[in-house]
């Protein structure tokens, strides 16, 4: 199917250097608040790109759960495909595609596991069904039917029928520590505004990129 004629012009006021915060995390916070206020569905949904030892890029959508000057945190199964790839190559890229606002944010950096205390604090805040799901799924592994998955759900419900559900040893968080953060604002005729923050020893260097 030829869809080459699908296009729209990006109408926006644009982005200038003097409108940007010197701290990219504060700038991200401002744009994230705009995305929430605009009613964007799952504004914390982000594409996570990883590459393992085979050099084959992999991509999926995960949810941002926390961010600060230290980095951007998401949670997953430590035995999943993404976890295996991060063990082989602890670097990743994130993308927030807020297309409804003609905006994107791209983040590249190194990755580390968060502390067990951080993982436990978040796990304890999850709905009970999500906690059970973390115990049930051997994420990324093949399974012959959904029925088997549902059987495992019933087993875990019986096992933890009383009291709190403990944190699985194979589940927890990762923090992407940013080295580069790019803010992209769509403009007409594909002449978009792009500003990149690059971490340096004395702080962040900001430069405008060509569209």
mmCIF file of C-alpha atoms in Angstrom:
data_model
loop_
_atom_site.group_PDB
_atom_site.id
_atom_site.type_symbol
_atom_site.label_atom_id
_atom_site.label_comp_id
_atom_site.label_asym_id
_atom_site.label_seq_id
_atom_site.Cartn_x
_atom_site.Cartn_y
_atom_site.Cartn_z
ATOM 1 C CA UNK A 1 0.000 0.000 0.000
ATOM 2 C CA UNK A 2 1.365 3.384 -1.005
ATOM 3 C CA UNK A 3 0.771 5.866 1.823
ATOM 4 C CA UNK A 4 3.318 8.438 0.691
ATOM 5 C CA UNK A 5 0.635 11.127 0.363
ATOM 6 C CA UNK A 6 -0.261 10.944 4.071
ATOM 7 C CA UNK A 7 1.012 14.127 5.631
ATOM 8 C CA UNK A 8 0.076 17.130 7.694
ATOM 9 C CA UNK A 9 1.880 20.335 8.480
ATOM 10 C CA UNK A 10 2.902 20.852 12.094
ATOM 11 C CA UNK A 11 1.449 24.146 13.278
ATOM 12 C CA UNK A 12 3.026 25.516 16.448
ATOM 13 C CA UNK A 13 4.595 28.644 17.844
ATOM 14 C CA UNK A 14 8.012 27.048 17.679
ATOM 15 C CA UNK A 15 10.799 26.790 20.203
ATOM 16 C CA UNK A 16 13.585 29.260 20.965
ATOM 17 C CA UNK A 17 16.658 28.866 23.138
ATOM 18 C CA UNK A 18 15.624 31.584 25.579
ATOM 19 C CA UNK A 19 12.399 29.680 26.282
ATOM 20 C CA UNK A 20 14.296 26.594 27.445
ATOM 21 C CA UNK A 21 15.317 25.883 31.024
ATOM 22 C CA UNK A 22 19.057 25.363 31.472
ATOM 23 C CA UNK A 23 18.234 22.107 33.267
ATOM 24 C CA UNK A 24 16.786 19.482 30.876
ATOM 25 C CA UNK A 25 14.942 17.681 33.673
ATOM 26 C CA UNK A 26 13.090 20.877 34.545
ATOM 27 C CA UNK A 27 12.363 21.401 30.852
ATOM 28 C CA UNK A 28 11.067 17.827 30.615
ATOM 29 C CA UNK A 29 8.885 18.436 33.664
ATOM 30 C CA UNK A 30 7.361 21.492 31.991
ATOM 31 C CA UNK A 31 6.560 19.580 28.803
ATOM 32 C CA UNK A 32 5.297 16.566 30.740
ATOM 33 C CA UNK A 33 2.880 18.839 32.617
ATOM 34 C CA UNK A 34 1.716 20.243 29.259
ATOM 35 C CA UNK A 35 1.085 16.700 27.984
ATOM 36 C CA UNK A 36 -0.954 15.831 31.067
ATOM 37 C CA UNK A 37 -2.939 19.061 30.894
ATOM 38 C CA UNK A 38 -3.698 18.398 27.211
ATOM 39 C CA UNK A 39 -5.331 15.101 28.133
ATOM 40 C CA UNK A 40 -2.883 12.959 26.167
ATOM 41 C CA UNK A 41 -3.567 9.276 26.796
ATOM 42 C CA UNK A 42 -0.764 7.743 28.884
ATOM 43 C CA UNK A 43 1.606 10.730 28.687
ATOM 44 C CA UNK A 44 4.179 8.635 30.586
ATOM 45 C CA UNK A 45 4.234 5.974 27.837
ATOM 46 C CA UNK A 46 7.670 5.878 26.255
ATOM 47 C CA UNK A 47 9.393 3.799 23.616
ATOM 48 C CA UNK A 48 12.419 1.999 25.046
ATOM 49 C CA UNK A 49 15.176 0.975 22.620
ATOM 50 C CA UNK A 50 17.853 -1.524 23.608
ATOM 51 C CA UNK A 51 20.556 -3.499 21.824
ATOM 52 C CA UNK A 52 22.026 -6.799 22.977
ATOM 53 C CA UNK A 53 25.200 -8.616 22.022
ATOM 54 C CA UNK A 54 23.786 -9.477 18.581
ATOM 55 C CA UNK A 55 23.618 -5.722 17.740
ATOM 56 C CA UNK A 56 19.976 -6.123 16.662
ATOM 57 C CA UNK A 57 17.955 -3.104 17.903
ATOM 58 C CA UNK A 58 14.850 -3.924 19.932
ATOM 59 C CA UNK A 59 11.964 -1.615 20.782
ATOM 60 C CA UNK A 60 8.875 -1.666 22.996
ATOM 61 C CA UNK A 61 6.617 0.689 24.946
ATOM 62 C CA UNK A 62 6.977 0.906 28.724
ATOM 63 C CA UNK A 63 5.677 3.347 31.321
ATOM 64 C CA UNK A 64 7.792 5.965 33.046
ATOM 65 C CA UNK A 65 7.176 5.726 36.789
ATOM 66 C CA UNK A 66 9.578 8.252 38.270
ATOM 67 C CA UNK A 67 12.079 10.876 37.164
ATOM 68 C CA UNK A 68 14.434 13.349 38.787
ATOM 69 C CA UNK A 69 17.922 14.735 38.211
ATOM 70 C CA UNK A 70 19.311 11.205 38.544
ATOM 71 C CA UNK A 71 17.329 9.787 35.650
ATOM 72 C CA UNK A 72 14.159 8.147 34.338
ATOM 73 C CA UNK A 73 12.827 4.989 36.017
ATOM 74 C CA UNK A 74 10.731 2.119 34.672
ATOM 75 C CA UNK A 75 9.987 -1.364 36.036
ATOM 76 C CA UNK A 76 10.067 -4.808 34.454
ATOM 77 C CA UNK A 77 10.941 -8.482 34.823
ATOM 78 C CA UNK A 78 14.703 -8.873 35.298
ATOM 79 C CA UNK A 79 14.600 -12.062 33.180
ATOM 80 C CA UNK A 80 12.820 -10.460 30.212
ATOM 81 C CA UNK A 81 14.349 -9.889 26.792
ATOM 82 C CA UNK A 82 14.937 -6.209 27.526
ATOM 83 C CA UNK A 83 16.685 -7.121 30.777
ATOM 84 C CA UNK A 84 18.965 -9.600 29.009
ATOM 85 C CA UNK A 85 19.833 -6.967 26.422
ATOM 86 C CA UNK A 86 20.542 -4.369 29.102
ATOM 87 C CA UNK A 87 22.820 -6.834 30.867
ATOM 88 C CA UNK A 88 24.781 -7.226 27.630
ATOM 89 C CA UNK A 89 24.748 -3.526 26.752
ATOM 90 C CA UNK A 90 23.685 -1.195 29.607
ATOM 91 C CA UNK A 91 22.696 1.676 27.322
ATOM 92 C CA UNK A 92 19.245 2.667 26.096
ATOM 93 C CA UNK A 93 17.185 5.308 24.339
ATOM 94 C CA UNK A 94 13.740 6.595 25.305
ATOM 95 C CA UNK A 95 11.193 8.435 23.184
ATOM 96 C CA UNK A 96 8.085 10.299 24.338
ATOM 97 C CA UNK A 97 5.917 10.805 21.208
ATOM 98 C CA UNK A 98 3.535 13.594 22.201
ATOM 99 C CA UNK A 99 2.381 14.031 18.596
ATOM 100 C CA UNK A 100 -0.890 15.714 19.593
ATOM 101 C CA UNK A 101 1.246 18.614 20.834
ATOM 102 C CA UNK A 102 3.649 18.408 17.864
ATOM 103 C CA UNK A 103 6.354 17.429 20.340
ATOM 104 C CA UNK A 104 8.802 14.634 21.001
ATOM 105 C CA UNK A 105 11.461 14.117 23.658
ATOM 106 C CA UNK A 106 14.361 11.734 23.017
ATOM 107 C CA UNK A 107 16.672 10.564 25.807
ATOM 108 C CA UNK A 108 19.882 8.527 25.503
ATOM 109 C CA UNK A 109 21.961 7.266 28.366
ATOM 110 C CA UNK A 110 23.407 4.494 30.465
ATOM 111 C CA UNK A 111 21.222 2.176 32.510
ATOM 112 C CA UNK A 112 21.448 0.859 36.062
ATOM 113 C CA UNK A 113 19.136 -1.128 38.315
ATOM 114 C CA UNK A 114 17.412 0.831 41.063
ATOM 115 C CA UNK A 115 17.806 -0.317 44.651
ATOM 116 C CA UNK A 116 15.676 -3.150 46.017
ATOM 117 C CA UNK A 117 14.128 -0.644 48.434
ATOM 118 C CA UNK A 118 12.993 1.528 45.515
ATOM 119 C CA UNK A 119 11.558 -1.491 43.706
ATOM 120 C CA UNK A 120 9.749 -2.664 46.831
ATOM 121 C CA UNK A 121 8.268 0.775 47.450
ATOM 122 C CA UNK A 122 6.832 0.913 43.944
ATOM 123 C CA UNK A 123 5.742 -2.751 43.875
ATOM 124 C CA UNK A 124 3.823 -2.254 47.123
ATOM 125 C CA UNK A 125 1.906 0.647 45.546
ATOM 126 C CA UNK A 126 0.698 -1.428 42.573
ATOM 127 C CA UNK A 127 -2.821 -2.876 42.383
ATOM 128 C CA UNK A 128 -2.977 -6.449 43.678
ATOM 129 C CA UNK A 129 -3.777 -7.755 40.181
ATOM 130 C CA UNK A 130 -0.604 -6.173 38.795
ATOM 131 C CA UNK A 131 1.433 -7.659 41.643
ATOM 132 C CA UNK A 132 0.054 -11.105 40.796
ATOM 133 C CA UNK A 133 0.812 -10.492 37.122
ATOM 134 C CA UNK A 134 4.459 -9.810 37.961
ATOM 135 C CA UNK A 135 4.704 -13.198 39.692
ATOM 136 C CA UNK A 136 2.870 -15.045 36.919
ATOM 137 C CA UNK A 137 4.573 -13.897 33.717
ATOM 138 C CA UNK A 138 7.928 -15.303 32.646
ATOM 139 C CA UNK A 139 8.139 -12.254 30.432
ATOM 140 C CA UNK A 140 9.226 -12.721 26.807
ATOM 141 C CA UNK A 141 9.250 -16.536 27.025
ATOM 142 C CA UNK A 142 7.029 -18.616 24.723
ATOM 143 C CA UNK A 143 3.826 -20.197 26.065
ATOM 144 C CA UNK A 144 1.508 -22.637 24.295
ATOM 145 C CA UNK A 145 -1.806 -21.071 25.350
ATOM 146 C CA UNK A 146 -3.399 -18.306 27.370
ATOM 147 C CA UNK A 147 -5.109 -21.004 29.401
ATOM 148 C CA UNK A 148 -1.770 -21.940 30.957
ATOM 149 C CA UNK A 149 -1.238 -18.311 31.921
ATOM 150 C CA UNK A 150 -4.649 -18.182 33.575
ATOM 151 C CA UNK A 151 -3.878 -21.389 35.474
ATOM 152 C CA UNK A 152 -0.759 -19.753 36.852
ATOM 153 C CA UNK A 153 -2.809 -16.724 37.902
ATOM 154 C CA UNK A 154 -5.136 -18.997 39.884
ATOM 155 C CA UNK A 155 -2.162 -20.720 41.527
ATOM 156 C CA UNK A 156 -0.540 -17.452 42.582
ATOM 157 C CA UNK A 157 -3.855 -16.142 43.919
ATOM 158 C CA UNK A 158 -4.146 -19.248 46.094
ATOM 159 C CA UNK A 159 -0.520 -19.011 47.207
ATOM 160 C CA UNK A 160 -0.874 -15.384 48.306
ATOM 161 C CA UNK A 161 -4.543 -15.491 49.331
ATOM 162 C CA UNK A 162 -3.756 -13.885 52.668
ATOM 163 C CA UNK A 163 -1.562 -10.932 53.501
ATOM 164 C CA UNK A 164 0.667 -8.831 51.312
ATOM 165 C CA UNK A 165 2.217 -10.109 48.097
ATOM 166 C CA UNK A 166 6.029 -10.052 48.344
ATOM 167 C CA UNK A 167 8.344 -8.484 45.801
ATOM 168 C CA UNK A 168 9.556 -11.133 43.324
ATOM 169 C CA UNK A 169 13.336 -11.533 43.285
ATOM 170 C CA UNK A 170 13.221 -11.349 39.482
ATOM 171 C CA UNK A 171 11.339 -8.065 39.230
ATOM 172 C CA UNK A 172 12.405 -4.450 39.726
ATOM 173 C CA UNK A 173 13.351 -1.118 38.258
ATOM 174 C CA UNK A 174 15.896 0.387 35.910
ATOM 175 C CA UNK A 175 17.099 3.960 35.794
ATOM 176 C CA UNK A 176 18.160 5.536 32.500
ATOM 177 C CA UNK A 177 20.829 8.104 33.381
ATOM 178 C CA UNK A 178 20.659 10.685 30.593
ATOM 179 C CA UNK A 179 23.686 11.717 28.587
ATOM 180 C CA UNK A 180 21.694 13.409 25.806
ATOM 181 C CA UNK A 181 18.149 14.807 25.838
ATOM 182 C CA UNK A 182 16.544 16.281 22.738
ATOM 183 C CA UNK A 183 13.388 18.407 22.644
ATOM 184 C CA UNK A 184 11.636 18.403 19.267
ATOM 185 C CA UNK A 185 8.921 20.878 18.310
ATOM 186 C CA UNK A 186 7.146 20.375 14.981
ATOM 187 C CA UNK A 187 7.041 23.343 12.602
ATOM 188 C CA UNK A 188 5.516 23.926 9.149
ATOM 189 C CA UNK A 189 7.247 22.575 6.028
ATOM 190 C CA UNK A 190 9.203 20.087 8.147
ATOM 191 C CA UNK A 191 11.491 22.882 9.395
ATOM 192 C CA UNK A 192 11.206 21.660 12.961
ATOM 193 C CA UNK A 193 12.873 23.131 16.046
ATOM 194 C CA UNK A 194 15.277 20.756 17.771
ATOM 195 C CA UNK A 195 17.387 21.477 20.851
ATOM 196 C CA UNK A 196 19.795 18.946 22.304
ATOM 197 C CA UNK A 197 21.223 18.915 25.833
ATOM 198 C CA UNK A 198 24.562 17.083 26.085
ATOM 199 C CA UNK A 199 25.952 16.231 29.513
ATOM 200 C CA UNK A 200 29.461 17.556 30.121
ATOM 201 C CA UNK A 201 31.731 17.622 33.150
ATOM 202 C CA UNK A 202 30.585 21.113 34.103
ATOM 203 C CA UNK A 203 26.873 20.657 33.409
ATOM 204 C CA UNK A 204 24.754 20.614 30.263
ATOM 205 C CA UNK A 205 25.659 22.031 26.855
ATOM 206 C CA UNK A 206 22.660 23.108 24.760
ATOM 207 C CA UNK A 207 22.722 23.326 20.982
ATOM 208 C CA UNK A 208 20.159 23.791 18.224
ATOM 209 C CA UNK A 209 20.049 20.972 15.680
ATOM 210 C CA UNK A 210 18.950 21.271 12.086
ATOM 211 C CA UNK A 211 15.577 19.638 11.367
#
